[in-house]
mmCIF file of C-alpha atoms in Angstrom:
data_model
loop_
_atom_site.group_PDB
_atom_site.id
_atom_site.type_symbol
_atom_site.label_atom_id
_atom_site.label_comp_id
_atom_site.label_asym_id
_atom_site.label_seq_id
_atom_site.Cartn_x
_atom_site.Cartn_y
_atom_site.Cartn_z
ATOM 1 C CA MET A 1 -78.999 35.840 -16.709
ATOM 2 C CA ASN A 2 -79.439 32.422 -15.250
ATOM 3 C CA ARG A 3 -76.630 30.883 -13.239
ATOM 4 C CA ASN A 4 -76.103 27.137 -12.900
ATOM 5 C CA LYS A 5 -76.077 26.415 -9.137
ATOM 6 C CA GLY A 6 -73.971 23.415 -7.896
ATOM 7 C CA PHE A 7 -70.932 22.295 -6.024
ATOM 8 C CA THR A 8 -67.581 23.463 -7.284
ATOM 9 C CA LEU A 9 -64.689 20.909 -7.215
ATOM 10 C CA ILE A 10 -63.204 22.561 -4.081
ATOM 11 C CA GLU A 11 -66.593 22.433 -2.237
ATOM 12 C CA LEU A 12 -66.940 18.768 -3.235
ATOM 13 C CA LEU A 13 -63.508 17.916 -1.950
ATOM 14 C CA ILE A 14 -64.156 19.742 1.330
ATOM 15 C CA THR A 15 -67.532 17.948 1.791
ATOM 16 C CA ILE A 16 -65.875 14.552 1.096
ATOM 17 C CA ALA A 17 -63.075 15.312 3.591
ATOM 18 C CA ILE A 18 -65.637 16.383 6.322
ATOM 19 C CA LEU A 19 -67.677 13.162 5.707
ATOM 20 C CA SER A 20 -64.631 11.079 5.901
ATOM 21 C CA VAL A 21 -63.689 12.583 9.276
ATOM 22 C CA VAL A 22 -67.205 11.987 10.569
ATOM 23 C CA VAL A 23 -67.392 8.429 9.331
ATOM 24 C CA THR A 24 -63.936 7.646 10.730
ATOM 25 C CA THR A 25 -64.897 9.063 14.129
ATOM 26 C CA VAL A 26 -68.183 7.283 14.325
ATOM 27 C CA THR A 27 -66.554 3.963 13.176
ATOM 28 C CA SER A 28 -63.808 4.351 15.765
ATOM 29 C CA VAL A 29 -66.356 4.966 18.567
ATOM 30 C CA ILE A 30 -68.372 1.917 17.517
ATOM 31 C CA LEU A 31 -65.273 -0.354 17.300
ATOM 32 C CA THR A 32 -64.010 0.883 20.665
ATOM 33 C CA GLY A 33 -67.363 0.213 22.304
ATOM 34 C CA SER A 34 -67.608 -3.193 20.690
ATOM 35 C CA LYS A 35 -64.049 -4.073 21.855
ATOM 36 C CA GLN A 36 -64.797 -2.958 25.449
ATOM 37 C CA PHE A 37 -68.068 -4.913 25.413
ATOM 38 C CA ASN A 38 -66.377 -8.052 24.135
ATOM 39 C CA GLU A 39 -63.546 -7.703 26.675
ATOM 40 C CA GLY A 40 -66.065 -7.189 29.447
ATOM 41 C CA SER A 41 -68.057 -10.080 28.376
ATOM 42 C CA ALA A 42 -64.944 -12.356 28.121
ATOM 43 C CA ASP A 43 -63.875 -11.182 31.616
ATOM 44 C CA ALA A 44 -67.343 -12.031 32.995
ATOM 45 C CA ASP A 45 -67.249 -15.475 31.371
ATOM 46 C CA MET A 46 -63.783 -16.237 32.878
ATOM 47 C CA GLN A 47 -64.912 -15.026 36.268
ATOM 48 C CA ARG A 48 -68.044 -17.207 36.097
ATOM 49 C CA GLN A 49 -66.008 -20.278 35.088
ATOM 50 C CA ALA A 50 -63.488 -19.716 37.874
ATOM 51 C CA GLN A 51 -66.306 -19.192 40.433
ATOM 52 C CA LEU A 52 -68.067 -22.334 39.193
ATOM 53 C CA VAL A 53 -64.920 -24.424 39.834
ATOM 54 C CA VAL A 54 -64.514 -22.878 43.268
ATOM 55 C CA ASN A 55 -68.160 -23.655 44.186
ATOM 56 C CA GLN A 56 -67.758 -27.313 43.029
ATOM 57 C CA ILE A 57 -64.713 -27.870 45.157
ATOM 58 C CA GLU A 58 -66.223 -25.918 48.112
ATOM 59 C CA ASP A 59 -69.233 -28.221 48.077
ATOM 60 C CA MET A 60 -66.915 -31.231 48.135
ATOM 61 C CA VAL A 61 -64.895 -29.915 50.982
ATOM 62 C CA ILE A 62 -67.953 -29.046 53.123
ATOM 63 C CA ASP A 63 -69.225 -32.610 52.922
ATOM 64 C CA THR A 64 -65.847 -34.292 53.486
ATOM 65 C CA ASN A 65 -65.809 -36.158 56.762
ATOM 66 C CA GLY A 66 -62.363 -37.906 56.786
ATOM 67 C CA GLY A 67 -59.264 -36.039 55.844
ATOM 68 C CA VAL A 68 -57.763 -33.713 53.305
ATOM 69 C CA TYR A 69 -54.244 -32.954 52.015
ATOM 70 C CA TYR A 70 -52.828 -30.563 49.481
ATOM 71 C CA THR A 71 -49.434 -31.008 47.792
ATOM 72 C CA ASP A 72 -48.262 -27.685 46.357
ATOM 73 C CA SER A 73 -45.476 -29.183 44.220
ATOM 74 C CA THR A 74 -47.837 -31.445 42.319
ATOM 75 C CA ARG A 75 -50.967 -29.263 42.761
ATOM 76 C CA GLU A 76 -52.963 -32.256 44.011
ATOM 77 C CA PHE A 77 -55.830 -31.887 46.427
ATOM 78 C CA VAL A 78 -56.953 -35.157 48.122
ATOM 79 C CA LEU A 79 -60.177 -35.744 50.068
ATOM 80 C CA TYR A 80 -60.999 -38.859 52.113
ATOM 81 C CA ASN A 81 -64.552 -39.948 53.030
ATOM 82 C CA ALA A 82 -66.298 -42.752 54.882
ATOM 83 C CA VAL A 83 -69.853 -43.391 53.733
ATOM 84 C CA SER A 84 -72.383 -45.880 55.080
ATOM 85 C CA VAL A 85 -74.234 -47.852 52.365
ATOM 86 C CA ASN A 86 -76.878 -50.253 53.691
ATOM 87 C CA GLY A 87 -74.920 -50.677 56.898
ATOM 88 C CA THR A 88 -71.631 -51.215 55.053
ATOM 89 C CA VAL A 89 -68.990 -48.548 55.388
ATOM 90 C CA THR A 90 -67.234 -47.564 52.145
ATOM 91 C CA TYR A 91 -63.964 -45.652 52.268
ATOM 92 C CA THR A 92 -63.059 -43.391 49.298
ATOM 93 C CA LYS A 93 -60.253 -41.195 48.089
ATOM 94 C CA GLU A 94 -60.942 -38.314 45.785
ATOM 95 C CA LEU A 95 -58.272 -36.427 43.878
ATOM 96 C CA ILE A 96 -58.428 -33.049 42.178
ATOM 97 C CA LYS A 97 -55.319 -32.342 40.129
ATOM 98 C CA TRP A 98 -54.207 -29.280 38.208
ATOM 99 C CA ILE A 99 -52.262 -30.319 35.188
ATOM 100 C CA VAL A 100 -50.201 -27.185 34.595
ATOM 101 C CA GLU A 101 -49.015 -27.806 31.028
ATOM 102 C CA ASP A 102 -52.519 -28.591 29.821
ATOM 103 C CA GLU A 103 -54.227 -25.911 31.996
ATOM 104 C CA VAL A 104 -56.890 -28.346 33.144
ATOM 105 C CA LEU A 105 -58.315 -29.638 36.373
ATOM 106 C CA THR A 106 -59.067 -33.337 36.530
ATOM 107 C CA TYR A 107 -61.089 -35.380 39.046
ATOM 108 C CA SER A 108 -60.492 -38.988 40.119
ATOM 109 C CA LYS A 109 -62.122 -41.196 42.651
ATOM 110 C CA CYS A 110 -61.307 -44.652 43.979
ATOM 111 C CA ASN A 111 -62.142 -46.915 46.913
ATOM 112 C CA VAL A 112 -59.932 -47.429 49.882
ATOM 113 C CA ASP A 113 -60.057 -51.121 50.994
ATOM 114 C CA TYR A 114 -60.099 -51.952 54.623
ATOM 115 C CA ASP A 115 -58.640 -55.334 55.849
ATOM 116 C CA SER A 116 -60.011 -56.105 59.297
ATOM 117 C CA ALA A 117 -57.515 -58.937 59.741
ATOM 118 C CA THR A 118 -54.571 -56.645 59.506
ATOM 119 C CA ASN A 119 -56.414 -53.468 60.469
ATOM 120 C CA SER A 120 -54.919 -51.790 57.329
ATOM 121 C CA TYR A 121 -56.217 -49.484 54.580
ATOM 122 C CA THR A 122 -55.114 -49.784 50.969
ATOM 123 C CA VAL A 123 -55.949 -47.410 48.124
ATOM 124 C CA ASN A 124 -57.661 -49.481 45.373
ATOM 125 C CA GLY A 125 -55.840 -49.125 42.073
ATOM 126 C CA THR A 126 -59.078 -49.502 40.077
ATOM 127 C CA ALA A 127 -60.630 -46.035 39.914
ATOM 128 C CA ILE A 128 -64.413 -45.378 40.003
ATOM 129 C CA TYR A 129 -63.680 -42.201 38.050
ATOM 130 C CA ALA A 130 -60.265 -41.698 36.412
ATOM 131 C CA ASP A 131 -58.912 -38.285 35.353
ATOM 132 C CA GLN A 132 -62.305 -36.855 34.378
ATOM 133 C CA LEU A 133 -62.083 -33.369 33.013
ATOM 134 C CA MET A 134 -63.396 -30.838 35.597
ATOM 135 C CA ALA A 135 -62.386 -27.522 34.059
ATOM 136 C CA GLU A 136 -60.281 -26.064 31.200
ATOM 137 C CA ASP A 137 -58.112 -22.918 30.776
ATOM 138 C CA ILE A 138 -56.985 -23.130 34.448
ATOM 139 C CA THR A 139 -53.906 -21.041 34.984
ATOM 140 C CA ASP A 140 -53.748 -21.145 38.750
ATOM 141 C CA PHE A 141 -54.970 -23.496 41.507
ATOM 142 C CA LYS A 142 -54.292 -23.275 45.256
ATOM 143 C CA ILE A 143 -55.751 -24.799 48.391
ATOM 144 C CA ASP A 144 -54.985 -23.086 51.694
ATOM 145 C CA LEU A 145 -55.103 -25.612 54.599
ATOM 146 C CA SER A 146 -52.924 -23.599 56.946
ATOM 147 C CA ASP A 147 -55.663 -22.988 59.569
ATOM 148 C CA THR A 148 -55.364 -26.045 61.745
ATOM 149 C CA LYS A 149 -55.402 -27.004 65.436
ATOM 150 C CA LYS A 150 -53.675 -29.710 67.367
ATOM 151 C CA GLU A 151 -55.769 -32.552 68.731
ATOM 152 C CA THR A 152 -54.483 -35.207 71.102
ATOM 153 C CA ASP A 153 -56.215 -38.660 71.318
ATOM 154 C CA LYS A 154 -56.450 -40.875 74.339
ATOM 155 C CA ASP A 155 -53.102 -42.526 73.406
ATOM 156 C CA GLY A 156 -51.308 -39.209 73.372
ATOM 157 C CA ASN A 157 -51.044 -39.070 69.619
ATOM 158 C CA GLU A 158 -51.279 -35.607 68.075
ATOM 159 C CA SER A 159 -53.181 -34.832 64.888
ATOM 160 C CA ASP A 160 -53.649 -31.630 62.821
ATOM 161 C CA ILE A 161 -57.386 -30.884 62.465
ATOM 162 C CA VAL A 162 -58.348 -28.469 59.669
ATOM 163 C CA GLN A 163 -60.532 -25.604 60.859
ATOM 164 C CA SER A 164 -61.101 -23.739 57.594
ATOM 165 C CA VAL A 165 -60.200 -24.024 53.913
ATOM 166 C CA GLN A 166 -59.723 -21.441 51.227
ATOM 167 C CA ILE A 167 -59.692 -22.176 47.451
ATOM 168 C CA THR A 168 -58.243 -20.011 44.664
ATOM 169 C CA VAL A 169 -58.744 -20.643 40.979
ATOM 170 C CA GLY A 170 -57.463 -18.596 38.007
ATOM 171 C CA CYS A 171 -58.882 -18.918 34.477
ATOM 172 C CA SER A 172 -57.404 -17.468 31.283
ATOM 173 C CA GLY A 173 -59.138 -16.200 28.158
ATOM 174 C CA ASN A 174 -57.942 -16.285 24.515
ATOM 175 C CA ASP A 175 -56.216 -12.975 24.961
ATOM 176 C CA GLY A 176 -54.100 -14.338 27.829
ATOM 177 C CA ARG A 177 -55.873 -12.322 30.521
ATOM 178 C CA ILE A 178 -56.449 -14.113 33.851
ATOM 179 C CA SER A 179 -59.520 -13.894 36.042
ATOM 180 C CA TYR A 180 -59.384 -15.131 39.657
ATOM 181 C CA ALA A 181 -62.088 -16.496 41.977
ATOM 182 C CA THR A 182 -61.425 -17.168 45.635
ATOM 183 C CA SER A 183 -63.764 -18.964 48.036
ATOM 184 C CA PRO A 184 -64.673 -17.303 51.306
ATOM 185 C CA ILE A 185 -63.172 -18.972 54.321
ATOM 186 C CA ILE A 186 -65.040 -22.248 54.391
ATOM 187 C CA THR A 187 -66.267 -23.123 57.917
ATOM 188 C CA LEU A 188 -66.237 -26.878 58.125
ATOM 189 C CA ARG A 189 -69.185 -28.847 59.520
ATOM 190 C CA ASN A 190 -67.244 -32.085 59.741
ATOM 191 C CA ARG A 191 -63.995 -32.966 61.560
ATOM 192 C CA MET A 192 -61.250 -33.251 58.981
ATOM 193 C CA MET A 193 -57.749 -34.441 59.621
ATOM 194 C CA LEU A 194 -54.859 -32.886 57.713
ATOM 195 C CA SER A 195 -53.263 -36.045 56.410
ATOM 196 C CA ASP A 196 -52.789 -38.219 53.342
ATOM 197 C CA ARG A 197 -52.622 -41.473 55.369
ATOM 198 C CA PRO A 198 -55.880 -43.441 55.473
ATOM 199 C CA GLU A 199 -54.688 -45.525 58.413
ATOM 200 C CA LEU A 200 -54.569 -42.361 60.506
ATOM 201 C CA ILE A 201 -57.696 -40.791 59.163
ATOM 202 C CA PHE A 202 -60.372 -43.444 59.042
ATOM 203 C CA PRO A 203 -60.193 -45.087 62.506
ATOM 204 C CA ASN A 204 -61.636 -41.906 64.066
ATOM 205 C CA THR A 205 -63.800 -40.733 61.134
ATOM 206 C CA PRO A 206 -67.570 -40.337 61.773
ATOM 207 C CA VAL A 207 -69.422 -42.080 59.045
ATOM 208 C CA MET A 208 -71.814 -40.040 56.873
ATOM 209 C CA GLU A 209 -75.003 -41.382 55.317
ATOM 210 C CA GLU A 210 -75.088 -42.320 51.582
ATOM 211 C CA ASN A 211 -77.469 -39.458 50.676
ATOM 212 C CA LEU A 212 -74.908 -36.888 51.848
ATOM 213 C CA SER A 213 -72.173 -38.078 49.519
ATOM 214 C CA ILE A 214 -71.301 -36.133 46.389
ATOM 215 C CA TYR A 215 -70.657 -37.651 42.981
ATOM 216 C CA ILE A 216 -69.427 -35.884 39.859
#
């Protein structure tokens, strides 16, 4: 007597149930791995962006030869430079500002005019660069200028001279996670005064050559 061999309904249901469990498990593993990879990739991108911003500012700080000042309440970092161009000294003010509500860093640069008749310095209102976008998705920005020493000039006037600088930048991703980058302690090669007053900074500022200046 021949018997028809095949799956019974129960065996078929059991097979389908087992396959469903296997497919669900494999799919879950794949999705989890993909999510972890995407998160890791996003974190790496944020870290790279934060580090890039830190490196840009670090390069500017290293080449600054006049003075620096950071205002924590407005998150503004100011750098003053004196550059010799064909024997003529040009004074400049650079401003890096974190606009908190827009989560961006902007860069501006303008000349500081010197009047030899009155021996005065005036920040020129016409910017060479005005509010140029430097970085986006910035959720934190700090400049540490606390490492200073006192210096007394021949007239007995005291100045704060910056010995080292530390920069911290935080970037956020679409998921709201924040990645931080912090510069090492920057050892300065130029003398920098801790001040936002050109009339105090520039009279004793060594002039750098044009080919050492940085432009963005």
